[in-house]
Coordinates of C-alpha atoms and ligand atoms in Angstrom, one line a residue:
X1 CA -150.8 20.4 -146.9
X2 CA -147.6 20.1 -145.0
X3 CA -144.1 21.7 -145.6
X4 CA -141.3 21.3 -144.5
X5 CA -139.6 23.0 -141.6
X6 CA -136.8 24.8 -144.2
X7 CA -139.8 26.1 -145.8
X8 CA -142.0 27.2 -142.9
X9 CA -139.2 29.3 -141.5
X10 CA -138.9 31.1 -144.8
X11 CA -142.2 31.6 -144.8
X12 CA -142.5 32.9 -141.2
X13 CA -139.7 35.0 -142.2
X14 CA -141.4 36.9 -144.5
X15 CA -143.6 37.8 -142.3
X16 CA -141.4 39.3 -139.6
X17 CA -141.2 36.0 -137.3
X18 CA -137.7 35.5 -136.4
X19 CA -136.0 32.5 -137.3
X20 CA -133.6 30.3 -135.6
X21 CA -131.2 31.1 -139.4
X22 CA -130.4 28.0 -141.7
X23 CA -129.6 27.0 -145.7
X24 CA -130.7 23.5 -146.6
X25 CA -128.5 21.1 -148.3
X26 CA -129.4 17.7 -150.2
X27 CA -125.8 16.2 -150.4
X28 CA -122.9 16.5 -147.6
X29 CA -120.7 19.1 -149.6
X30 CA -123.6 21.3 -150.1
X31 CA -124.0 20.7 -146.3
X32 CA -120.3 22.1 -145.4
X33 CA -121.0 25.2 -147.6
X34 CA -124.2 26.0 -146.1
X35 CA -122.1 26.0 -142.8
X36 CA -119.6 28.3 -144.3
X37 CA -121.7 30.7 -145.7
X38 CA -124.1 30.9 -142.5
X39 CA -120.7 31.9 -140.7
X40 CA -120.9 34.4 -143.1
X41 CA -124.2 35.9 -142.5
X42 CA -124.5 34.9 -138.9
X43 CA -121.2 34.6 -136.7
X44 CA -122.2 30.8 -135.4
X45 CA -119.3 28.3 -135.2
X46 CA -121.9 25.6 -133.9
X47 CA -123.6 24.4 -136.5
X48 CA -127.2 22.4 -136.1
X49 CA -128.0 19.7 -138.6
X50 CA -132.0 18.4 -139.1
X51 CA -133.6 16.3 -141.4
X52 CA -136.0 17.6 -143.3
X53 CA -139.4 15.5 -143.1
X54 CA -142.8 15.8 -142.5
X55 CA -142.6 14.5 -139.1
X56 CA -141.6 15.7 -135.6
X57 CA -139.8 13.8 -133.2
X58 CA -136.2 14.1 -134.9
X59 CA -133.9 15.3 -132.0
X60 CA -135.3 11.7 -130.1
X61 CA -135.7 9.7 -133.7
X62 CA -132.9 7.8 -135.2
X63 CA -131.6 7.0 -138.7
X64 CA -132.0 2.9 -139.4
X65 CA -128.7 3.0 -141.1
X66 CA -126.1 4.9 -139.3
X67 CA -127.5 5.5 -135.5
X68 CA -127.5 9.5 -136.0
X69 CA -130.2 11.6 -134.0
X70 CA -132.2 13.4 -136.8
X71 CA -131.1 16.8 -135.2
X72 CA -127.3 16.9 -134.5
X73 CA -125.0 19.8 -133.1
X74 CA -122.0 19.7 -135.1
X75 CA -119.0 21.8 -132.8
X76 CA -116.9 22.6 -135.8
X77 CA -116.7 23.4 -138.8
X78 CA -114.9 20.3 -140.1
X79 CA -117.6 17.9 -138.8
X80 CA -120.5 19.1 -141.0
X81 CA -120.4 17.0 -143.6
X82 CA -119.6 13.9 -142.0
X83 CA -122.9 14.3 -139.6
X84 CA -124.8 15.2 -142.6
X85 CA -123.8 12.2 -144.3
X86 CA -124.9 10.1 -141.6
X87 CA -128.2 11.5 -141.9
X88 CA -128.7 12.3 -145.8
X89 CA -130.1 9.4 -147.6
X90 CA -131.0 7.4 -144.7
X91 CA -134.6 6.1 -143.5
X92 CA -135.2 8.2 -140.3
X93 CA -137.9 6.5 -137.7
X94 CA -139.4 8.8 -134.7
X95 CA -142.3 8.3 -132.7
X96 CA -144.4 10.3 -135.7
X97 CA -143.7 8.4 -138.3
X98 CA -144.2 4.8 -137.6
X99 CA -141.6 2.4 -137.4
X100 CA -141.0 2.2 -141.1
X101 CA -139.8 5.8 -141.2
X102 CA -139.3 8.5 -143.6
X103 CA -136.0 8.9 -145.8
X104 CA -134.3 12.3 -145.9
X105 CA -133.3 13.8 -148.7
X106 CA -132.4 17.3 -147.3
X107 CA -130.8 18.6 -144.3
X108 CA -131.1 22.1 -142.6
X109 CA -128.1 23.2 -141.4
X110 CA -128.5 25.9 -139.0
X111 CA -127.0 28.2 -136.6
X112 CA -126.4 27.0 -133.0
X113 CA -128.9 29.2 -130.9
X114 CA -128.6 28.1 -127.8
X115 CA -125.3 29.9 -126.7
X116 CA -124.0 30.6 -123.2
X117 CA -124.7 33.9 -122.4
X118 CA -126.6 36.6 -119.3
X119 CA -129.5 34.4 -118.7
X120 CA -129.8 30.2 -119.9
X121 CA -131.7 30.1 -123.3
X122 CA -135.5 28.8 -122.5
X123 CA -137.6 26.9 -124.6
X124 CA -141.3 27.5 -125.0
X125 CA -144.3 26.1 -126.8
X126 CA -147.1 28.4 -129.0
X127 CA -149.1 26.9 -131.6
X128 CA -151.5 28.5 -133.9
X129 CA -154.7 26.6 -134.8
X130 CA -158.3 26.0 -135.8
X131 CA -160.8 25.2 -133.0
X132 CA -163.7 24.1 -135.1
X133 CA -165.6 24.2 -132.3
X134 CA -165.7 27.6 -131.3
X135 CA -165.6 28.8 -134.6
X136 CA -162.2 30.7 -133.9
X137 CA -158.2 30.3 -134.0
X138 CA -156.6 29.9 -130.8
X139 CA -153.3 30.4 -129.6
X140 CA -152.1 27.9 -127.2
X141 CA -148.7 28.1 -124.9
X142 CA -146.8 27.0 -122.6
X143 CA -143.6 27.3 -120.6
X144 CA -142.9 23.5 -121.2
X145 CA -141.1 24.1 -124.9
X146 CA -139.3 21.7 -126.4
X147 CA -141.1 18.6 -124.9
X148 CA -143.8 16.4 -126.4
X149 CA -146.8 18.7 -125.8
X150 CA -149.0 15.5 -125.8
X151 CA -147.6 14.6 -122.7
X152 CA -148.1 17.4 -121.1
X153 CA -151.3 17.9 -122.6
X154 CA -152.1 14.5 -121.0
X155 CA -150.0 14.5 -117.3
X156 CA -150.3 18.3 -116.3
X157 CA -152.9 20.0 -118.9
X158 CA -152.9 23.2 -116.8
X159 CA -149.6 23.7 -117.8
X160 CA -150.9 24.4 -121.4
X161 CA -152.8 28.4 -121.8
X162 CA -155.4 29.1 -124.8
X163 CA -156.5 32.2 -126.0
X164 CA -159.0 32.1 -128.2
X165 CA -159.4 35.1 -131.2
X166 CA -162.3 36.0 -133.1
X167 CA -161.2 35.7 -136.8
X168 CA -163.2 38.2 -137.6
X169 CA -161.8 41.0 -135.4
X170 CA -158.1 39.1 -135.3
X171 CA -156.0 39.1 -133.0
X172 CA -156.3 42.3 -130.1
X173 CA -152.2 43.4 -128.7
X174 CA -153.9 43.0 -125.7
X175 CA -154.2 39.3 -126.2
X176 CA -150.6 39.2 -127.2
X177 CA -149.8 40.5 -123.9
X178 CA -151.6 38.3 -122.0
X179 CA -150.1 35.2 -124.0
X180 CA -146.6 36.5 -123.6
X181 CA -147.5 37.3 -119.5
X182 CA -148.5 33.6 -119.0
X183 CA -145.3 32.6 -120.1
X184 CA -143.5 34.1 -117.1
X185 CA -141.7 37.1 -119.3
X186 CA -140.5 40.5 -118.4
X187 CA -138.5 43.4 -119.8
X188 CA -137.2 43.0 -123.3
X189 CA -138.4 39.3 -123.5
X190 CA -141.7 40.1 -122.9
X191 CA -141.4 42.9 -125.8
X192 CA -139.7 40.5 -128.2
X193 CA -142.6 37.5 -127.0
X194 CA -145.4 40.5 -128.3
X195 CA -143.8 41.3 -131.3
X196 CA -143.1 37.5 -131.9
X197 CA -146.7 36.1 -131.4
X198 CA -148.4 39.2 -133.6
X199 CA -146.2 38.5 -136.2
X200 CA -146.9 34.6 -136.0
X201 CA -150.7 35.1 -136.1
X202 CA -150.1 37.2 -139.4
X203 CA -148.4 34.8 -141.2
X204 CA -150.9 32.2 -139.7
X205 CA -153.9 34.6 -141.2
X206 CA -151.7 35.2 -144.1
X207 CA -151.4 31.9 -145.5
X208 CA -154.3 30.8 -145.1
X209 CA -153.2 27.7 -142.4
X210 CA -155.0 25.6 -140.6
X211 CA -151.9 24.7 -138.2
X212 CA -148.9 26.5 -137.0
X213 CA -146.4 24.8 -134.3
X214 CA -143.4 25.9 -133.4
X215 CA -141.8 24.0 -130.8
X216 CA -139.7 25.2 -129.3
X217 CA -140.0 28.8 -129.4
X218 CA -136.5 29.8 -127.8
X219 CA -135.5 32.8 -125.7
X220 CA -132.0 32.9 -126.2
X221 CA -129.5 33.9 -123.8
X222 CA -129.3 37.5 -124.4
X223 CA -133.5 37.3 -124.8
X224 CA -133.9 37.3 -128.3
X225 CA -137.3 35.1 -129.2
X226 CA -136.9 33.1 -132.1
X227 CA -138.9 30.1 -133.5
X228 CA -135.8 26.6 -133.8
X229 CA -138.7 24.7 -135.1
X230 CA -141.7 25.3 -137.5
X231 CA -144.6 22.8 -138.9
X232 CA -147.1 24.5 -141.0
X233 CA -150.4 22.7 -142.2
X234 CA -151.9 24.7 -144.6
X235 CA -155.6 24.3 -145.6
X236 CA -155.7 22.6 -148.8
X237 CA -158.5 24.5 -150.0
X238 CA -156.8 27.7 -150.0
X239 CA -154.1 26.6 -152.3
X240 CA -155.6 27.9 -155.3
X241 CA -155.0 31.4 -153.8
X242 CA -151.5 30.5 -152.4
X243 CA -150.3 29.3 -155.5
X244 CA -146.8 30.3 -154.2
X245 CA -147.5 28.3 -151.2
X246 CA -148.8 25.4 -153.0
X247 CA -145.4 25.1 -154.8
X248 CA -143.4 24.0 -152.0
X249 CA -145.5 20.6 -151.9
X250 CA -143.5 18.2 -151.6
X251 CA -145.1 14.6 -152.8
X252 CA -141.8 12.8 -152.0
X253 CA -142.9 12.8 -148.0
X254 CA -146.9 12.0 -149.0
X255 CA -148.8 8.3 -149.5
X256 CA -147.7 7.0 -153.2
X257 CA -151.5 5.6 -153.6
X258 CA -153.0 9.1 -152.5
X259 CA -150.7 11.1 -154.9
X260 CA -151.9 8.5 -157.5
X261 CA -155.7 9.0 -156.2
X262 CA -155.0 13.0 -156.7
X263 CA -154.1 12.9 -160.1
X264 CA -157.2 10.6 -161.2
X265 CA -159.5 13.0 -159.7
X266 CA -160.5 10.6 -157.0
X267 CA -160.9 11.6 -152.8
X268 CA -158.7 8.5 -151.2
X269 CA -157.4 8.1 -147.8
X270 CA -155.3 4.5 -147.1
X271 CA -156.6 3.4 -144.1
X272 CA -155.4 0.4 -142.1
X273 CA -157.8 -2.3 -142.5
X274 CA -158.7 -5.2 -145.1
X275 CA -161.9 -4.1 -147.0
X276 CA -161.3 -2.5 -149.8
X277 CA -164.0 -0.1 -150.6
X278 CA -165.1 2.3 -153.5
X279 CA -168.1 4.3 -152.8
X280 CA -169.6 7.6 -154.5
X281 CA -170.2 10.5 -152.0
X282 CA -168.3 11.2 -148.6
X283 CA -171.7 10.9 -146.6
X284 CA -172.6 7.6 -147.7
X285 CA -168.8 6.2 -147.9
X286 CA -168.1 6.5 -144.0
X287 CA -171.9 4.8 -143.5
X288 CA -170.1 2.3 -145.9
X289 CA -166.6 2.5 -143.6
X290 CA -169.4 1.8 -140.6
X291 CA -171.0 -1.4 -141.7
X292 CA -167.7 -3.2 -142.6
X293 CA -166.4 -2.4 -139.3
X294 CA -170.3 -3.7 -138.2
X295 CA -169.7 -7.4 -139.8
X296 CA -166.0 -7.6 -137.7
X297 CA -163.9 -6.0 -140.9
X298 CA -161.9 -2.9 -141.0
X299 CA -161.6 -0.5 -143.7
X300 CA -158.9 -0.9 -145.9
X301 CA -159.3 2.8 -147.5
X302 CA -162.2 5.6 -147.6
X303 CA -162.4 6.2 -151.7
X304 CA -165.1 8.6 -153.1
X305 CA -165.0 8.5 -156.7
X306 CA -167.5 11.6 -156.8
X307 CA -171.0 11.9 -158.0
X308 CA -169.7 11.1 -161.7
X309 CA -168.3 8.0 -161.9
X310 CA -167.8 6.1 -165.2
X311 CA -165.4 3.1 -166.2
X312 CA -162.7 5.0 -166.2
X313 CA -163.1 6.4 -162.8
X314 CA -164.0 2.9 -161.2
X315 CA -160.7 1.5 -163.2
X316 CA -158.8 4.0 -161.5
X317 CA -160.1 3.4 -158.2
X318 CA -159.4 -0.7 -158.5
X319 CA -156.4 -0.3 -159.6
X320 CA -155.4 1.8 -156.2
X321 CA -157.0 -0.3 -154.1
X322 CA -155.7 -3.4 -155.1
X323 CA -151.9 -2.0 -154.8
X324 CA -152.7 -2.4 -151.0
X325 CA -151.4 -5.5 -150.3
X326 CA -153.7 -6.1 -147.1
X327 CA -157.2 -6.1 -149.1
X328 CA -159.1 -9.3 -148.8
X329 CA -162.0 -8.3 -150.0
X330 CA -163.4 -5.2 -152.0
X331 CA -167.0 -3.6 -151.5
X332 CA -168.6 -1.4 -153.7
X333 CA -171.1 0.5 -152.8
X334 CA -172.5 2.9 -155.2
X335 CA -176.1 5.0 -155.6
X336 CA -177.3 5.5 -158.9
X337 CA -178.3 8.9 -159.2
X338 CA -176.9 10.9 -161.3
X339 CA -175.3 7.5 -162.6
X340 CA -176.9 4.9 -163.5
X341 CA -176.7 1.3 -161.8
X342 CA -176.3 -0.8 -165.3
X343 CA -173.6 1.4 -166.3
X344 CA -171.7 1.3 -163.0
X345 CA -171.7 -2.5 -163.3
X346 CA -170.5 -2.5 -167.0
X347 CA -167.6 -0.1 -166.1
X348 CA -167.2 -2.8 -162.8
X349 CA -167.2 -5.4 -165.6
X350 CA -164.9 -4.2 -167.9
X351 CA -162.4 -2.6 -165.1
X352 CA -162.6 -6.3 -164.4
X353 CA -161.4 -7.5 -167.1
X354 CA -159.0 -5.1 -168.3
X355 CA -157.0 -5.0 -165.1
X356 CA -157.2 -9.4 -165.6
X357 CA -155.6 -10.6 -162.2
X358 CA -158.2 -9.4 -159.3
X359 CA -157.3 -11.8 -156.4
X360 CA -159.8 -10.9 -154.0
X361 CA -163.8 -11.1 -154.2
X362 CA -165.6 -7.7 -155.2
X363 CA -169.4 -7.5 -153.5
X364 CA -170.9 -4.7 -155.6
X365 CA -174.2 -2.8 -153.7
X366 CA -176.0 -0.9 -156.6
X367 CA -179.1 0.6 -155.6
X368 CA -181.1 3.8 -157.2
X369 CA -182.2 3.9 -161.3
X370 CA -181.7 0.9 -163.2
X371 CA -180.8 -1.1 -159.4
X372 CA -181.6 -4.6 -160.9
X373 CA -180.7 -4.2 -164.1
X374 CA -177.1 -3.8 -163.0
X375 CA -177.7 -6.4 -160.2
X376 CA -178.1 -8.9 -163.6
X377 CA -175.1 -7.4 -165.7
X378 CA -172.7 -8.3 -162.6
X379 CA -174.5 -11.7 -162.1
X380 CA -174.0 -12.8 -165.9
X381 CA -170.1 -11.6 -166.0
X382 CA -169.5 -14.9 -165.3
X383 CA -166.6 -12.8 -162.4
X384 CA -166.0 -13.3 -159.2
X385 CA -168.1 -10.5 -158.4
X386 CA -171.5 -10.5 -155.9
X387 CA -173.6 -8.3 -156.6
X388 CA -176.0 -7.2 -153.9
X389 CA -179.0 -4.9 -153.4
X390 CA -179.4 -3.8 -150.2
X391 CA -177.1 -3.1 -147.4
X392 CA -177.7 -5.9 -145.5
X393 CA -176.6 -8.3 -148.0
X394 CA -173.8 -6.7 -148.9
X395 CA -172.5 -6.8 -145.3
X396 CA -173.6 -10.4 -145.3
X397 CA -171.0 -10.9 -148.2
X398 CA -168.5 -9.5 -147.2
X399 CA -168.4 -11.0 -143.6
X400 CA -169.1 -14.1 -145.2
X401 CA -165.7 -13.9 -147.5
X402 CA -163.9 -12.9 -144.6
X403 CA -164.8 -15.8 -142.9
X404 CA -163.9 -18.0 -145.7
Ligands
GDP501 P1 -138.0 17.9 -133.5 O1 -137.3 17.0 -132.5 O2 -138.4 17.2 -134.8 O3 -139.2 18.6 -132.9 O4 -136.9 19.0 -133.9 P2 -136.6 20.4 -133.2 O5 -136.3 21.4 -134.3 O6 -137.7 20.8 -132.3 O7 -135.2 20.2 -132.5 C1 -135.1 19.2 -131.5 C2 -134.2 19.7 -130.4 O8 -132.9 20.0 -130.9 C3 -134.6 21.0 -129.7 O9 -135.6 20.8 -128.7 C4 -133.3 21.4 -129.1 O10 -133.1 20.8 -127.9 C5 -132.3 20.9 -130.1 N1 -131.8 22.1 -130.9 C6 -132.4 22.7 -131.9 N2 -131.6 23.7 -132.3 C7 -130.5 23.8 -131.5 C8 -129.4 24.7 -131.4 O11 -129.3 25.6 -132.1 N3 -128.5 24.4 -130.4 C9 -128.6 23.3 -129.6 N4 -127.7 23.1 -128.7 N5 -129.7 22.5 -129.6 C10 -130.6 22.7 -130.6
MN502 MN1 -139.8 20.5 -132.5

């Protein structure tokens, strides 16, 4: 689960990471409060305005309607509001979230942190992750902050340091050190870079996350580190210990049709193709996901609808699948196990019928108890429904109703 960058940073806080300081605001009054009251607390007279969505990219992204960058400086006090109207409400579009974009509903306003000072402010990178590989977190870093780490993943990779940390033992100050050294710091900075990256891989421990990025990390001009940016992923199946955490979902910023999928119990990730498919178990849905792409379709969705499935689940899983407008065909591929075939087709049947004005073929692929049995109920519906029994001819269907 993703939050946003408002949230993150309170987060972080609370575990001793500084903060690059900010109140969020949903409409531009509330905007040129937040500005006055973080003179208040923080001295700034700059102010920094970011949309608030789950996507990076927003300094370089651009709202449709108005032009604005996503993250604007605003030099006086005077100008909040107007730059926050240009952003609030509007559809912003950045290299992260295709070119449909993401609306904003909320800014950040925060204080300017880049100001003049002994040395120039730096930006650096440090992220916090999961290698599944090694069975471990790792810290990676680098001196190029601020810029798409992609890139420089891709054009000069040894630019990027890891440091790998045994999740059982945690994370050793001596690997701090060494982090904070291949970053090029000294004195105080290199202190403050320590203290920083400990504190980062508690909160990372503590919430249970799967991803932490903050980029960039800044050394300010009178070499304070602070994190101006913050995405945290957390693992989703830790949230029903971080029921705190779980709370600042926000379902606003995730796929309509997966939120829908959620709430009827069913596993569904919208996929790009134009074969619908409904399958029961993860395993044998990607073999499913393999074979369309095997007859020259692509998959329009991965949907498990779980060991269980009944009419109501196979209802709720047409009805989701057919809201994607690019589905020419639907394949359903199902084992009778713990279900059985003839009462998967009557629920395919009556779903049928009670949603009334299906548009594409369906190929259903029962095989296990009661295979042919459900074969016949699907072939007597009198529906435009093929049934099949093995996977060959289902994959014959469906390339042949692609081809029609
Ligand atoms: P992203 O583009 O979505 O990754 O958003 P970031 O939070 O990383 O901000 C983008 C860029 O805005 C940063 O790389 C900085 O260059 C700039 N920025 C952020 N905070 C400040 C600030 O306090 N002062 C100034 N001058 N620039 C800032
Ligand atoms: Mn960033």
């Amino acid at each position: 689960m993703n939050i946003h960058e408002y949230q993150a940073k309170e987060v972080l806080k609370g575990y001793g990471v500084r903060i690059q300081e900010g109140i969020v605001a949903d409409t531009p009054e509330a905007a040129h409060e937040a500005a006055v009251k973080l003179n208040e607390q923080t001295g700034t007279s700059w102010y920094v305005i970011k949309a608030q969505i789950h996507a990076g990219g927003r300094g370089k992204g651009k709202v449709n309607e108005t032009g604005s960058n996503g993250v604007v400086l605003a030099k006086k006090l005077e100008d909040v509001a107007e730059k926050a109207k240009n952003i609030l409400g509007g559809t912003l579009v950045t290299h992260q979230t295709g070119p449909e974009g993401k609306v904003v509903n909320k800014v950040l306003v925060a204080q300017d942190v880049y100001y003049p000072g002994a040395s120039e402010p730096k930006e650096y990178y440090l992220s916090i992750l999961l290698d599944r590989a090694t069975g471990s977190n790792v810290i990676m870093a680098s001196t190029e902050g601020g810029m798409d780490i992609e890139e420089v993943a891709e054009n000069t990779p040894e630019k990027i340091m890891k440091e790998w940390i045994d999740p059982k033992v945690g994370l050793q100050p001596f690997q701090a050190r060494k982090v904070a050294f291949a970053l090029g710091l000294s004195g105080n900075a290199l202190k403050e870079m320590v203290k920083f990256i400990t504190a980062l891989y508690n909160a990372y421990e503590g919430t249970d996350s799967s991803q932490f990025e903050i980029n960039p990390v800044l050394k300010t001009s009178d070499d304070k580190i602070l994190a101006v940016d913050a995405k945290v992923n957390i693992d989703d199946n830790a949230l029903y210990r971080q029921k705190g955490l779980a709370e600042l979902r926000d379902v606003a910023e995730e796929d309509p049709l997966e939120v829908e999928a959620g709430e009827s119990g069913l596993n569904y990730v919208k996929l790009d193709g134009n074969v619908g498919c409904m399958v029961n178990g993860a395993g044998l849905a990607m073999a499913t996901m393999d074979m369309i792409k095997l007859v020259g379709g692509e998959p329009a969705n991965f949907l498990d609808v779980g060991g269980g499935a009944n009419a109501t689940t196979v209802e709720a899983g047409f009805r989701i699948i057919l809201q994607d407008p690019n589905v020419k065909a639907i394949l359903i591929n199902v084992f009778g196990g713990i279900v059985r075939c003839d009462r998967i087709a009557s629920g395919v049947v009556e779903a049928y019928k009670s949603i009334g004005d299906i548009r594409v073929p369906i190929i259903v692929r029962l095989q296990g108890t009661n295979a042919a049995e459900g074969a016949k109920i699907i072939d007597d519906s009198g529906l435009k429904v093929f049934s099949a029994i093995t996977l060959k001819e289902a994959a014959d269907k469906v390339q042949s109703v692609l081809e029609a």
